[in-house]
PDB file of C-alpha atoms in Angstrom:
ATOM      1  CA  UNK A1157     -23.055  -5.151  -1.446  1.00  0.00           C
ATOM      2  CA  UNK A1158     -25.168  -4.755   1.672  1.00  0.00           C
ATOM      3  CA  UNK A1159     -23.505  -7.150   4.408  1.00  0.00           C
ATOM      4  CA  UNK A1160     -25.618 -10.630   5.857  1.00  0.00           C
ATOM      5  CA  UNK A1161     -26.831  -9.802   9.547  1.00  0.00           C
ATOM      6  CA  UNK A1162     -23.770  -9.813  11.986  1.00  0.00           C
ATOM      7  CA  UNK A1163     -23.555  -9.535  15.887  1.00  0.00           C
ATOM      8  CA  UNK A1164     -20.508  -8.863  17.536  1.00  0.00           C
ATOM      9  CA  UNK A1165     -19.190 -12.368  18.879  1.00  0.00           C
ATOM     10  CA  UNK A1166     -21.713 -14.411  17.186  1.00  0.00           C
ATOM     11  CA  UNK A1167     -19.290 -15.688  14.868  1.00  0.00           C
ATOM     12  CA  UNK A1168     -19.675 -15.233  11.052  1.00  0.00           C
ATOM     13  CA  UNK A1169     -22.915 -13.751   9.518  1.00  0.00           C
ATOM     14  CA  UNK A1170     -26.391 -15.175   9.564  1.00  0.00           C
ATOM     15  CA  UNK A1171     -27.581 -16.111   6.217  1.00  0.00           C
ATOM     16  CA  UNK A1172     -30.361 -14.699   4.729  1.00  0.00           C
ATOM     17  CA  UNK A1173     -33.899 -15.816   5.494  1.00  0.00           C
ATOM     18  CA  UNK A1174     -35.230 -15.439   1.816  1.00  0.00           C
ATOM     19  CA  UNK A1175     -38.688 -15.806   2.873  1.00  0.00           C
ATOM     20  CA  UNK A1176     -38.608 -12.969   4.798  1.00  0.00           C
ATOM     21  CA  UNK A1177     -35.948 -10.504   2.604  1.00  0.00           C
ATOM     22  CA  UNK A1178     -37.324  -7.784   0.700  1.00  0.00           C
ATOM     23  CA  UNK A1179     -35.123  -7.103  -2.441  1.00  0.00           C
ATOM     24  CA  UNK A1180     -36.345  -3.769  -3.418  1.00  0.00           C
ATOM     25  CA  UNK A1181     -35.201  -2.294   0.171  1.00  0.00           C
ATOM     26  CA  UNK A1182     -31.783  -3.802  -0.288  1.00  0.00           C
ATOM     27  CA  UNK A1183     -31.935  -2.254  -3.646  1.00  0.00           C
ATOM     28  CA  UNK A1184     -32.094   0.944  -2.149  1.00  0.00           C
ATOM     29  CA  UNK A1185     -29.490   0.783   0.221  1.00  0.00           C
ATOM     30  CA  UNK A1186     -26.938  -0.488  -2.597  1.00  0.00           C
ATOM     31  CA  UNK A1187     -27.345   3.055  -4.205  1.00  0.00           C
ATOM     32  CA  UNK A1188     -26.316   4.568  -1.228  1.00  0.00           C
ATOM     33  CA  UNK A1189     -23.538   1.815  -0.699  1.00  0.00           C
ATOM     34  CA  UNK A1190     -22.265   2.232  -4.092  1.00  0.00           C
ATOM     35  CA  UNK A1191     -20.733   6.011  -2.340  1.00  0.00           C
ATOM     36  CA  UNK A1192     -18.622   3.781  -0.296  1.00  0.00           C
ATOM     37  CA  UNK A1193     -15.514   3.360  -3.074  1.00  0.00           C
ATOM     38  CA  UNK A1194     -16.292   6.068  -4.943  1.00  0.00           C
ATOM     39  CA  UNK A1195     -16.978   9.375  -2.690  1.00  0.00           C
ATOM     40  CA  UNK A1196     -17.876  11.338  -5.629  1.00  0.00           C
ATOM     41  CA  UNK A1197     -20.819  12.385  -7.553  1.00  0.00           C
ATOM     42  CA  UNK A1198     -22.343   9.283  -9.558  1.00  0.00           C
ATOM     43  CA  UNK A1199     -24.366   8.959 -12.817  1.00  0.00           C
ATOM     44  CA  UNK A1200     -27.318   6.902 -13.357  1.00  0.00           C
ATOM     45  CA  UNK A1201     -25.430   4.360 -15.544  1.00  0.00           C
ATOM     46  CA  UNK A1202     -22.732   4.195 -13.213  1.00  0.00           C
ATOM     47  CA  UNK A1203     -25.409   3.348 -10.291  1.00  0.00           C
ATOM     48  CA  UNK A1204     -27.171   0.964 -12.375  1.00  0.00           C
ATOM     49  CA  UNK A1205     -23.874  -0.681 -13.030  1.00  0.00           C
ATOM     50  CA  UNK A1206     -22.937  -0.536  -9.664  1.00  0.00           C
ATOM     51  CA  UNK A1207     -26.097  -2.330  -8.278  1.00  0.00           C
ATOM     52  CA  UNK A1208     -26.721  -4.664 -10.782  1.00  0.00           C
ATOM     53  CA  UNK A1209     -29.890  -3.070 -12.600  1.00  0.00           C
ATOM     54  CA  UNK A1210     -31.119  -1.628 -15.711  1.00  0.00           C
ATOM     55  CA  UNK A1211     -30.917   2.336 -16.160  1.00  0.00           C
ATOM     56  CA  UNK A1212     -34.555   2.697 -15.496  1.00  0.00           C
ATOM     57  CA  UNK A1213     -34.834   0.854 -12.317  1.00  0.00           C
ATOM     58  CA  UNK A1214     -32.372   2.806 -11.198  1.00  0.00           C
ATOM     59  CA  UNK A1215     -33.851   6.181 -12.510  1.00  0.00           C
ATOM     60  CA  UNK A1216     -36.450   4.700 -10.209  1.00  0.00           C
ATOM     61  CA  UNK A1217     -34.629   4.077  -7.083  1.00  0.00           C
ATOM     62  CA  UNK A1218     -32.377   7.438  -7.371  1.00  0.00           C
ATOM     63  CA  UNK A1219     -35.778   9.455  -7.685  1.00  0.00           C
ATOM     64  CA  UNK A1220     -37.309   8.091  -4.623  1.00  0.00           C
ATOM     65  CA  UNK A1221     -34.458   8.474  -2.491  1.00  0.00           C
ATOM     66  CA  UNK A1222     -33.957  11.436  -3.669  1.00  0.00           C
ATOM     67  CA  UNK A1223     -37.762  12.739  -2.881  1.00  0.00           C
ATOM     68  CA  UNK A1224     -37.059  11.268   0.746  1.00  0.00           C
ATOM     69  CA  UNK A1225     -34.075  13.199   1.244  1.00  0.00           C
ATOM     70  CA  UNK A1226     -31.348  10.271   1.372  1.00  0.00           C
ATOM     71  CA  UNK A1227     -29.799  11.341  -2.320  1.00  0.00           C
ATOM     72  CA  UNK A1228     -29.093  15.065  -3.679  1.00  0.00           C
ATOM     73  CA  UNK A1229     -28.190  16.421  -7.084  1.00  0.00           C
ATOM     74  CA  UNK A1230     -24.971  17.486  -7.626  1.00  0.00           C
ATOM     75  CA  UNK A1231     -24.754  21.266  -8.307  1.00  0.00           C
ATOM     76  CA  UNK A1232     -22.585  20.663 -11.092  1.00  0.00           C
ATOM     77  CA  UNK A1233     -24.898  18.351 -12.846  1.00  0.00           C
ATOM     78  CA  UNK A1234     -22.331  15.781 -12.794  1.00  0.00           C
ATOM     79  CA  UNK A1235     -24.691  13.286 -11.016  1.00  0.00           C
ATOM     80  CA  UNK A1236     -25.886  12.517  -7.775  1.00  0.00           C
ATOM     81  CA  UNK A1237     -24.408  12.595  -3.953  1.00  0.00           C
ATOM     82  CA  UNK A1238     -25.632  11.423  -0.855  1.00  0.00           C
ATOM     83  CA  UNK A1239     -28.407  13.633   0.863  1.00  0.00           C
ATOM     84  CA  UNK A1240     -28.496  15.155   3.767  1.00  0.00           C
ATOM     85  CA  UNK A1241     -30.874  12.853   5.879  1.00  0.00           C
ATOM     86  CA  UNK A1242     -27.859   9.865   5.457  1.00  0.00           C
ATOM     87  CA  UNK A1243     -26.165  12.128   8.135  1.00  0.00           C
ATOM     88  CA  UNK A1244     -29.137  12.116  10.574  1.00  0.00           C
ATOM     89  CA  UNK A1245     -29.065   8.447  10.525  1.00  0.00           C
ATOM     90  CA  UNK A1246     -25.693   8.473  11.590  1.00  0.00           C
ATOM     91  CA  UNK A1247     -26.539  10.499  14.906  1.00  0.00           C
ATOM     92  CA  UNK A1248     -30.240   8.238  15.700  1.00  0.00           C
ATOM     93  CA  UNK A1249     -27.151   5.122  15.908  1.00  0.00           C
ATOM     94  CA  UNK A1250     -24.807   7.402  17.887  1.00  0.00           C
ATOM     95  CA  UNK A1251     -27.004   8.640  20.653  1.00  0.00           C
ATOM     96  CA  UNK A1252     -28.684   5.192  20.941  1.00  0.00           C
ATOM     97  CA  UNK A1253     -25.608   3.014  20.950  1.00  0.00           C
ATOM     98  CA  UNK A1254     -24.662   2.172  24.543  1.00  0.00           C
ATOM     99  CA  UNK A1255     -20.850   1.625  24.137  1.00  0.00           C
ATOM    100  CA  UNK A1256     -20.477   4.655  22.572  1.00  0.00           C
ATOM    101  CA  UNK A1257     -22.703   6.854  25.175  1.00  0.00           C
ATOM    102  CA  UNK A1258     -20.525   5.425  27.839  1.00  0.00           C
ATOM    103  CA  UNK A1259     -17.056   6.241  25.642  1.00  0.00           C
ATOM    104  CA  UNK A1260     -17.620   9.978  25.745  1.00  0.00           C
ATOM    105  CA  UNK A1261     -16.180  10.975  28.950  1.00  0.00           C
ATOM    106  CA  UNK A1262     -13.514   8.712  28.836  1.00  0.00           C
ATOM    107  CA  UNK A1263     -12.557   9.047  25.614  1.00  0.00           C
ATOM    108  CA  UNK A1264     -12.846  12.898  26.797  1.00  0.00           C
ATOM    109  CA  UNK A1265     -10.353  12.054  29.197  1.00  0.00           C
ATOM    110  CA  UNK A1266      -7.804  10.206  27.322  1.00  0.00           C
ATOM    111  CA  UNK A1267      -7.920  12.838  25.064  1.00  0.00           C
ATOM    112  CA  UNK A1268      -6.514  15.355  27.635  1.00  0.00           C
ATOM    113  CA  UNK A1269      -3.729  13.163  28.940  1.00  0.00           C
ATOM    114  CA  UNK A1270      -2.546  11.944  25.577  1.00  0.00           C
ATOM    115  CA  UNK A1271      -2.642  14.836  24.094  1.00  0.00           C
ATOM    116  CA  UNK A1272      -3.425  13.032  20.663  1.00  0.00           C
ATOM    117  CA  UNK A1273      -5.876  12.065  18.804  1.00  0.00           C
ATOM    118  CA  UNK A1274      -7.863   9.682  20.240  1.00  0.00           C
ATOM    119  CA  UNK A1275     -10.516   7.187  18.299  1.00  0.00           C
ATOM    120  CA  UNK A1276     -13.042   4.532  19.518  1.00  0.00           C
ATOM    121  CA  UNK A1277     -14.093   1.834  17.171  1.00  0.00           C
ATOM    122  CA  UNK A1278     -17.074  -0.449  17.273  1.00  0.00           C
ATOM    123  CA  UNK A1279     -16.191  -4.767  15.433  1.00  0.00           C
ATOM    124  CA  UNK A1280     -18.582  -4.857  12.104  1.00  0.00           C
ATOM    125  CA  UNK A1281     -17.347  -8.786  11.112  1.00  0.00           C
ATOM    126  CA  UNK A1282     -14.849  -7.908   8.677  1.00  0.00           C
ATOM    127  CA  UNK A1283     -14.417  -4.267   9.361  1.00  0.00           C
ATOM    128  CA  UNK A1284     -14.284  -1.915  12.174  1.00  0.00           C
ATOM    129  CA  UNK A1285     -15.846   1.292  11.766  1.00  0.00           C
ATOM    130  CA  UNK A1286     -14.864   4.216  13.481  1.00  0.00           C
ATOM    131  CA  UNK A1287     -17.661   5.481  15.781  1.00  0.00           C
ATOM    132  CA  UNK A1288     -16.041   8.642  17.789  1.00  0.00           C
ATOM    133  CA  UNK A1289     -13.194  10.803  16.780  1.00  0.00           C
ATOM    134  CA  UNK A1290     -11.126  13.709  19.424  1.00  0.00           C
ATOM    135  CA  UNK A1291      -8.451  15.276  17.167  1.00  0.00           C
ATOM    136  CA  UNK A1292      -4.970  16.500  17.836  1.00  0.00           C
ATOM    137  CA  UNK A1293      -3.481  19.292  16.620  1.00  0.00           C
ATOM    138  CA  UNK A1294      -2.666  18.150  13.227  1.00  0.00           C
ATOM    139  CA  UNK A1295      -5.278  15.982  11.096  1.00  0.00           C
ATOM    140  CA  UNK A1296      -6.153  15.103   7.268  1.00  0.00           C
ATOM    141  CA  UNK A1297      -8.996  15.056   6.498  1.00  0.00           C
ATOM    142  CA  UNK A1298     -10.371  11.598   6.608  1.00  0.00           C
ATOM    143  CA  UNK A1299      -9.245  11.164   9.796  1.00  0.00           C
ATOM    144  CA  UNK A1300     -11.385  13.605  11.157  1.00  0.00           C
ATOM    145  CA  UNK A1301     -14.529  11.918   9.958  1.00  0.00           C
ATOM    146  CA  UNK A1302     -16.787   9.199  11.784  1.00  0.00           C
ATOM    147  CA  UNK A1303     -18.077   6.501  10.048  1.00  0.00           C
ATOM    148  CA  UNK A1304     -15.287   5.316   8.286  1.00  0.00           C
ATOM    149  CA  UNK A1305     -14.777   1.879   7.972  1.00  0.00           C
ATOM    150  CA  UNK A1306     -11.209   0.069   7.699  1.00  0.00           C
ATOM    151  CA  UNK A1307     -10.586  -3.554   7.122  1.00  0.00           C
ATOM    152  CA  UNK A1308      -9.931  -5.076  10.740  1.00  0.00           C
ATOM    153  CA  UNK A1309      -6.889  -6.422  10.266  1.00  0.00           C
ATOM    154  CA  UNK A1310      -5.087  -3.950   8.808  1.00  0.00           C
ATOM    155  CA  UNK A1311      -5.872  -1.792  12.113  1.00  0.00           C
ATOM    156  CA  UNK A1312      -4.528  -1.627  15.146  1.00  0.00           C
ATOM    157  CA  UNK A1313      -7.947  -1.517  17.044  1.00  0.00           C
ATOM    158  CA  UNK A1314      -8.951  -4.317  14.804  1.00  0.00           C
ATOM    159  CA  UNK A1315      -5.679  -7.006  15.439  1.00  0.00           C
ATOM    160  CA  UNK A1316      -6.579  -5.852  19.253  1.00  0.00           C
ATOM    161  CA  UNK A1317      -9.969  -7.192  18.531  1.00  0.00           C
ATOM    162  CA  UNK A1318      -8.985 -10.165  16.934  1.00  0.00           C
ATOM    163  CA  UNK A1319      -6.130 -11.237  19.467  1.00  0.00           C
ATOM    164  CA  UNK A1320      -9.276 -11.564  21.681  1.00  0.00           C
ATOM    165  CA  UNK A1321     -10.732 -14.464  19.792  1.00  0.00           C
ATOM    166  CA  UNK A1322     -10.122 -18.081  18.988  1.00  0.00           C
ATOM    167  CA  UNK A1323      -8.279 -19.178  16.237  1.00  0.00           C
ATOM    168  CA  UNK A1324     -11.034 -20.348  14.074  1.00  0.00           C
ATOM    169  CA  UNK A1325     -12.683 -17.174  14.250  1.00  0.00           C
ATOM    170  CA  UNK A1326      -9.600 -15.341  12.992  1.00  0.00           C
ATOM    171  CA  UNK A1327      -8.997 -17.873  10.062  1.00  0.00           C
ATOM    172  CA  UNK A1328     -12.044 -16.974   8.973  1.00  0.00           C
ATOM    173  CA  UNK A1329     -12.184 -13.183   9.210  1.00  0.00           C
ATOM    174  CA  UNK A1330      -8.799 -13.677   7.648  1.00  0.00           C
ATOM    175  CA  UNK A1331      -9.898 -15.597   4.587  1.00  0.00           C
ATOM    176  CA  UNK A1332     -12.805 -13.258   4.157  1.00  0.00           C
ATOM    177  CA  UNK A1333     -11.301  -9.951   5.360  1.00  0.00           C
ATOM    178  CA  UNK A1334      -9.929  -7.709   2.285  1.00  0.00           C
ATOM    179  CA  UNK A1335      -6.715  -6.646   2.550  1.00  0.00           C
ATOM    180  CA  UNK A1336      -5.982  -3.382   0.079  1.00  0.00           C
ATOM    181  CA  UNK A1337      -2.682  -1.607   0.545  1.00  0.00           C
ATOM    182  CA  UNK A1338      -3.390   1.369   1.831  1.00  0.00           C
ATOM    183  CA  UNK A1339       0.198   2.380   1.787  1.00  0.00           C
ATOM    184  CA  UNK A1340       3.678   1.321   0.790  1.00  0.00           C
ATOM    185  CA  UNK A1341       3.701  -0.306   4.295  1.00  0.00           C
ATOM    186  CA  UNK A1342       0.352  -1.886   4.997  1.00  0.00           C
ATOM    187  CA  UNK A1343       1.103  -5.426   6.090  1.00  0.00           C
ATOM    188  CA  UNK A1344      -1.245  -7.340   3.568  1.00  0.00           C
ATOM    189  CA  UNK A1345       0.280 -10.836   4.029  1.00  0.00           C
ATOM    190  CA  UNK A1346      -1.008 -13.482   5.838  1.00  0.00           C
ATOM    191  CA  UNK A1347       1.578 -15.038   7.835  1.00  0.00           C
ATOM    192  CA  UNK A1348       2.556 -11.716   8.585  1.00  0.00           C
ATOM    193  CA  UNK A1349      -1.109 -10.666   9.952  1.00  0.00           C
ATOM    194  CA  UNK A1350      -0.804 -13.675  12.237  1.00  0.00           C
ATOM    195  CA  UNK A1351       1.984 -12.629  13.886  1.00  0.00           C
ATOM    196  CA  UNK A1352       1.018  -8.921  14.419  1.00  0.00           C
ATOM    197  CA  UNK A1353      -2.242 -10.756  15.899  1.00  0.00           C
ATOM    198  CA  UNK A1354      -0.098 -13.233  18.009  1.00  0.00           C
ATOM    199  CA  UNK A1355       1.989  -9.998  19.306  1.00  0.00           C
ATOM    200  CA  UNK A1356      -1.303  -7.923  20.463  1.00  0.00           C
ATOM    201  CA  UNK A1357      -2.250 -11.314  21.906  1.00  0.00           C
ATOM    202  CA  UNK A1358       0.970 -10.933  24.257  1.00  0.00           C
ATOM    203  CA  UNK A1359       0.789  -7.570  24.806  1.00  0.00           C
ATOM    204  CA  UNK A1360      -2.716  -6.411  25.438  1.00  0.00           C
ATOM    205  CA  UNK A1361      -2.274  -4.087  22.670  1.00  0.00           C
ATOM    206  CA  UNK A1362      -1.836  -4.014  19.298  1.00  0.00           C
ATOM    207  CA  UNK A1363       0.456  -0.905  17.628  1.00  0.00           C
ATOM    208  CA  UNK A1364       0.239  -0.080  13.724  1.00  0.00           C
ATOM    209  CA  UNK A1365       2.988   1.595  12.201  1.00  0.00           C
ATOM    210  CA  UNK A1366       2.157   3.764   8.507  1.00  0.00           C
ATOM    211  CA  UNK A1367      -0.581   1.411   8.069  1.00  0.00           C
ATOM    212  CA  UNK A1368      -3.607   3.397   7.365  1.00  0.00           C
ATOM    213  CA  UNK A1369      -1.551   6.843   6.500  1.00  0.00           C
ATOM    214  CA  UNK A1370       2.012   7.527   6.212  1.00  0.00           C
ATOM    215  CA  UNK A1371       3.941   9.300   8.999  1.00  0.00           C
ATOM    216  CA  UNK A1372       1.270   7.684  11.536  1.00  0.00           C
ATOM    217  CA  UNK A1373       1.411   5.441  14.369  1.00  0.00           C
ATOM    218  CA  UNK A1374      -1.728   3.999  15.746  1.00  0.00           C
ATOM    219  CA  UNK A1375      -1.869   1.793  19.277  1.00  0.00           C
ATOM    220  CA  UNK A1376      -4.951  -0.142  19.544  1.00  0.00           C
ATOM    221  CA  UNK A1377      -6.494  -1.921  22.962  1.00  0.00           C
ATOM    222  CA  UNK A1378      -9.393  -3.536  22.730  1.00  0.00           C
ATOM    223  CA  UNK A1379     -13.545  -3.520  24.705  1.00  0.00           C
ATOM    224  CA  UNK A1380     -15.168  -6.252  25.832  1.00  0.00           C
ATOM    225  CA  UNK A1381     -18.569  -7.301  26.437  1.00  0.00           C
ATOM    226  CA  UNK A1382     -20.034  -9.416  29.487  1.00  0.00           C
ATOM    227  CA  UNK A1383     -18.855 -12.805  28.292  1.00  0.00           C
ATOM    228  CA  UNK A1384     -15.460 -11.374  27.069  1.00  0.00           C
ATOM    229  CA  UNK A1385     -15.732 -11.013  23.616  1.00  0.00           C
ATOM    230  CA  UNK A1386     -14.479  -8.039  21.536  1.00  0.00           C
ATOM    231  CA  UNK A1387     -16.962  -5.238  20.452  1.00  0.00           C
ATOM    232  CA  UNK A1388     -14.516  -2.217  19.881  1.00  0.00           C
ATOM    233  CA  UNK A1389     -11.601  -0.704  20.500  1.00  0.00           C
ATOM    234  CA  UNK A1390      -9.452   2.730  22.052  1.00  0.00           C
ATOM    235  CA  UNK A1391      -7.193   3.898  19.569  1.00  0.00           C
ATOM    236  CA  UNK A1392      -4.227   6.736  19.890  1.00  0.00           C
ATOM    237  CA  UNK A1393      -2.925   8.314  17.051  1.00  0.00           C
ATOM    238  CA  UNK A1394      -0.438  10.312  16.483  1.00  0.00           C
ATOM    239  CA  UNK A1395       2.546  11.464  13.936  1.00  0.00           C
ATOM    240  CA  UNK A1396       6.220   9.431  13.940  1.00  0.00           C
ATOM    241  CA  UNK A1397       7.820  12.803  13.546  1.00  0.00           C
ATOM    242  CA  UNK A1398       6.612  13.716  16.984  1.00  0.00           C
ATOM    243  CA  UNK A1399       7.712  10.084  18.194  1.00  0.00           C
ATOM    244  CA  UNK A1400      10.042   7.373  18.631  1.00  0.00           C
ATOM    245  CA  UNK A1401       7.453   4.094  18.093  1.00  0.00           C
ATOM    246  CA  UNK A1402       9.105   3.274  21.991  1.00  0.00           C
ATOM    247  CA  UNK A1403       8.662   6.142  23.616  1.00  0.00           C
ATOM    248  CA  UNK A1404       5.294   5.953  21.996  1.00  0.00           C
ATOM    249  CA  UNK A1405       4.119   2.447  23.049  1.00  0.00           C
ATOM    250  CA  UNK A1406       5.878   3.068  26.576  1.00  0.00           C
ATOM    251  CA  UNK A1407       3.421   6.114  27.086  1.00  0.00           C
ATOM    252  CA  UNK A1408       0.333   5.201  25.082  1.00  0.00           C
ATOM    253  CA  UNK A1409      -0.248   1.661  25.841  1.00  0.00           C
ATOM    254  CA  UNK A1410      -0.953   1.872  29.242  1.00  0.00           C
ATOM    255  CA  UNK A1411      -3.441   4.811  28.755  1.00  0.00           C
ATOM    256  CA  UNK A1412      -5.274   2.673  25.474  1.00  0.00           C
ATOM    257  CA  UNK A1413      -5.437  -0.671  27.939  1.00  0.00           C
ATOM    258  CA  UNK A1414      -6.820   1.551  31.006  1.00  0.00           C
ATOM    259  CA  UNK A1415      -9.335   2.942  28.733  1.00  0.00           C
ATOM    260  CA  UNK A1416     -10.379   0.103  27.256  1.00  0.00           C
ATOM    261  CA  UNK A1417     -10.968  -1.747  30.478  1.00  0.00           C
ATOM    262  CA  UNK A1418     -12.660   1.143  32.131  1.00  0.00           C
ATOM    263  CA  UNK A1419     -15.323   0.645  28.975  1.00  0.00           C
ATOM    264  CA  UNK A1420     -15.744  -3.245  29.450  1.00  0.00           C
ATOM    265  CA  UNK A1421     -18.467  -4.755  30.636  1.00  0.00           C
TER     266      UNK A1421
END
């Protein structure tokens, strides 16, 4: 479901002026959504299902993106895929974003004196998405790939973020925020969350042990705008079997926190 309009620090999302909302557009963008959970080739019953229409509007929508370029058939005829043009999008944000223009030498930077992989993050309301990516030596996969999105408080970027605003702010990201285990270890809980938000608030930081991916530890420090408020965050990544979380924290946090500031407004 395509998310209400949302600005960094303007609190929670603006409803929707119906007068001026055009259904059929946000129609479209649900089929390309509906990739999100389910990175895998889907059928036309399965989009129809997953946006809430009949097969033939979506036989409808599916052909039109895919004349535009924004859907593809899969070669195996198992469905459709996301086309190629969904990727171009992703660059027009990149190289017009201002945070993340500024990020690239410093992130460049970090890089080279951590020696690990190092992430930026930009605050979507309930999520943070990850916006640039340097890898280490080692990597999966999916943590080689922009664009992914992550609850924000089960992230260390994202409890960074949230340690930076009031606590009616957080109560409500919290109530709203969804909170899959995305391992054995992902701190789901609530009273829990508030502490690890509480302890970032203390620190500067905010560290994430086996959170997101087994075997990893994350450190998160948070960016700032003019008035203060979060809009992203430095993250440092790298593998517990290379690390003591101490000896981690005692080298990385300072580096994250530099970072960060060096990127506020």
């Amino acid at each position: 479901m395509s998310k209400a309009n949302f600005s960094p620090g303007s609190g929670a999302p603006e409803a929707v002026d119906t007068r001026l909302f055009i259904q059929a557009v946000e129609r479209a963008f649900r089929v390309l959504e509906a990739f999100a959970d389910r990175p895998q080739p889907l059928t036309l019953s399965e989009i129809a299902a997953a946006i809430g229409t009949d097969k033939s509007g979506a036989q409808r929508l599916c052909y039109t993106l895919r004349r535009l370029g924004y859907l593809r058939v899969d070669p195996l005829g198992r469905g459709f895929l996301p086309g190629i043009l969904s990727l171009y999008r992703s660059y027009d944000f990149l190289r017009t974003h201002e945070l993340v223009q500024r990020a690239a030498s410093p992130l460049g930077e970090l890089r080279r004196t951590a020696e690990e992989r190092v992430d930026l993050s930009l605050w979507d309301d309930i999520d943070i998405v990850y916006a640039m990516r340097l890898q280490s030596r080692r990597e999966t996969f999916h943590a080689t790939l922009i664009g992914r999105r992550l609850p924000i408080a089960l992230s260390s970027g994202g409890r960074a973020m949230m340690a930076l605003m009031d606590d009616a702010t957080v109560e409500d990201i919290l109530a709203r925020c969804e909170r899959p285990p995305l391992t054995p270890r992902t701190v789901t809980e609530l009273p829990a969350l508030r502490a690890l938000i509480a302890e970032a608030r203390e620190c500067g930081y905010a560290l994430a042990l086996e959170q997101a991916l087994l075997g990893e530890v994350v450190l998160g420090a948070a960016i700032r705008d003019r008035q203060g408020r979060p809009v992203g965050a430095v993250h440092i990544a790298a593998s517990l079997s290379d690390w003591s979380v101490e000896d981690f924290r005692r080298r990385m946090a300072p580096l994250a926190m530099e970072t960060a500031r060096s990127l506020s407004e």
